[in-house]
């Protein structure tokens, strides 16, 4: 054990002596040469002396060989090396590649000399960069990338806002008034997701349904892959039809993509509805948050089929509203117009208070507001995502500081 420790001590002394000699030999070269490649030359001289000793030469012979090499090369650099080094002959298309390859070779040589240092630096940077890349992918998909609908920048949500519910629902009466008495929207539709019971099959199932108006498909630019979509009059109270549209994944899962599914009957919430179409997937369903209005929906049912005791018109605010602005209309103008419309409806409602309990008029402090549709989908997650993004940014900063500290420590260790 003592012999091994003595041998190791002797090896360290030889290595330190080699490095001191390498620094002295580099001092024989011109200043501009030392400034540009001095550290690399020290490593190269040290590697050559170590290799000669490994080949059987004594330490003195290895150092004399390094001295003779230096005495043979240094004068050439003093005499004409400055011009050669400063203005190397350039060959078109290879200069940058040569420099890059030189840097790569130098990096690999340093890696072989100190693999532990390189591994720690790589892992530290990989963790910081990887976390930032993953987080930016999420932020870009949710907050930055527009919804994958036609004219997504003009899609807005219309909310019935109260003190208790900042994002409340709309009544069918308000929806009809918005469509008939405003000119700020190209199209407006109603929708509301709610589970429905599928019966008349071997095992009753619970599906995710969306009660939508016919105009809902027009607002989002949706089309039918098979059959057709129901029209606005087929979803309105009084003219509603017993029809249903399947989502693409429902058609694949329940009907094995069979074209004969068009015309089939599905018993939903106790009502027999005829399948008239299959909704075409407008985008990749795995994209986030592009499926915000279609997330997990199995079937699309006319709004008038919504389960309410006295019908949809008497149900009060029970639906969500989506609309598409005209190209020359701002969100501020649209919001002001729908709020004026709400006040007009409230003042025109002369029914006794006792009969207004289900009406939107009975909700004190209620207003109608217009908001970008994307904000309505991802608005609640925005603060959390931005906070996480800032946190991983700090992680990357810490990783860079740690690597810089490692580099400084190595530079101090390599000083003459």
XYZ file of C-alpha atoms in Angstrom, residues 229-392:
164
model
C -74.531 18.234 -40.453
C -77.881 19.444 -39.146
C -79.005 22.970 -40.057
C -79.932 25.780 -37.681
C -83.670 25.246 -38.016
C -83.213 21.557 -37.167
C -81.766 22.530 -33.784
C -84.125 25.386 -32.816
C -87.068 25.011 -30.388
C -90.288 24.324 -32.283
C -88.574 23.027 -35.424
C -86.048 20.651 -33.869
C -85.454 17.310 -35.591
C -84.531 14.000 -33.880
C -81.063 13.838 -35.415
C -77.495 13.375 -34.178
C -74.010 13.820 -35.666
C -71.195 11.476 -34.670
C -67.662 12.570 -33.869
C -65.050 10.930 -36.066
C -63.617 8.830 -33.219
C -67.116 7.638 -32.230
C -67.790 6.518 -35.782
C -64.534 4.555 -35.759
C -64.976 3.079 -32.296
C -68.679 2.192 -32.253
C -69.381 1.579 -35.937
C -65.942 0.415 -37.175
C -65.971 3.244 -39.761
C -68.924 1.579 -41.482
C -70.634 3.924 -44.023
C -73.903 2.188 -43.119
C -73.850 4.023 -39.801
C -75.601 6.920 -41.579
C -79.302 6.336 -40.944
C -78.781 4.237 -37.823
C -80.731 5.065 -34.667
C -79.165 5.884 -31.328
C -81.295 6.078 -28.182
C -79.814 9.037 -26.263
C -81.414 10.155 -22.992
C -84.439 8.069 -23.888
C -85.005 9.771 -27.267
C -84.414 7.887 -30.552
C -82.132 10.047 -32.731
C -81.150 9.310 -36.321
C -77.473 9.517 -37.289
C -77.284 11.910 -40.244
C -73.536 12.515 -40.480
C -70.008 12.061 -39.221
C -67.967 15.129 -38.346
C -64.707 15.384 -40.274
C -61.662 15.856 -38.027
C -60.474 19.408 -38.822
C -57.031 18.851 -37.269
C -54.894 16.446 -35.334
C -57.021 15.588 -32.260
C -53.855 15.224 -30.155
C -52.847 18.859 -30.710
C -53.196 21.043 -27.634
C -55.341 23.100 -27.257
C -56.770 23.011 -30.786
C -59.629 20.683 -29.806
C -60.909 23.105 -27.181
C -64.521 23.096 -28.424
C -64.476 19.416 -29.429
C -62.420 17.926 -26.609
C -63.606 14.398 -25.922
C -67.024 14.929 -27.584
C -68.687 11.723 -28.833
C -71.942 13.015 -30.329
C -73.435 16.370 -31.374
C -77.119 16.859 -30.524
C -79.432 19.796 -31.444
C -79.699 22.429 -28.712
C -83.477 22.078 -28.398
C -82.909 18.485 -27.210
C -81.165 19.890 -24.096
C -82.884 18.364 -21.034
C -84.810 21.229 -19.394
C -88.217 20.973 -17.680
C -90.017 23.743 -19.584
C -88.069 23.922 -22.801
C -84.940 25.782 -23.840
C -86.507 29.241 -24.176
C -87.743 29.176 -20.559
C -84.557 27.689 -19.126
C -82.628 30.955 -18.707
C -78.842 31.077 -19.115
C -77.846 27.451 -19.752
C -75.709 27.576 -22.932
C -72.241 28.695 -24.014
C -71.879 31.046 -26.989
C -69.221 31.155 -29.693
C -69.143 33.683 -32.535
C -66.955 34.871 -35.403
C -66.386 38.609 -35.743
C -66.635 40.417 -39.041
C -63.250 41.293 -40.485
C -63.689 45.037 -39.806
C -65.030 44.726 -36.227
C -62.945 44.894 -33.057
C -63.624 42.975 -29.863
C -64.257 46.234 -28.015
C -66.961 47.293 -30.435
C -68.601 43.863 -30.321
C -68.591 43.873 -26.523
C -70.172 47.323 -26.367
C -72.879 46.330 -28.834
C -73.926 43.145 -27.033
C -74.005 45.004 -23.706
C -76.303 47.653 -25.209
C -78.463 44.794 -26.498
C -78.610 43.234 -23.027
C -79.800 46.494 -21.481
C -82.429 46.858 -24.162
C -83.711 43.344 -23.463
C -83.731 43.954 -19.716
C -85.705 47.190 -20.017
C -88.180 45.579 -22.417
C -88.877 42.689 -20.053
C -91.967 43.870 -18.196
C -92.895 40.567 -16.616
C -93.573 40.480 -12.847
C -90.542 39.601 -10.731
C -92.134 36.335 -9.667
C -92.061 35.071 -13.277
C -88.478 36.137 -13.938
C -86.680 33.653 -11.709
C -85.422 31.655 -14.667
C -84.687 34.663 -16.852
C -81.325 36.328 -17.370
C -83.010 39.636 -16.332
C -83.387 38.381 -12.765
C -79.620 38.156 -12.267
C -78.546 41.413 -10.675
C -75.348 43.036 -11.915
C -75.247 40.836 -14.997
C -73.408 41.992 -18.135
C -72.542 40.512 -21.500
C -68.871 40.512 -22.471
C -66.907 39.388 -25.517
C -63.535 37.672 -25.150
C -61.130 35.984 -27.618
C -62.014 32.326 -27.851
C -58.459 31.169 -27.175
C -58.393 33.176 -23.969
C -61.564 31.447 -22.862
C -59.967 28.038 -23.434
C -56.505 28.597 -21.948
C -56.979 31.741 -19.855
C -57.125 29.908 -16.530
C -53.883 28.039 -17.249
C -51.921 31.084 -18.487
C -50.503 32.232 -15.081
C -49.416 28.712 -14.127
C -47.758 28.069 -17.501
C -45.922 31.397 -17.482
C -44.758 30.776 -13.911
C -43.435 27.333 -14.861
C -41.755 28.782 -17.947
C -40.008 31.393 -15.812
C -38.987 28.699 -13.327
C -37.317 26.507 -15.956
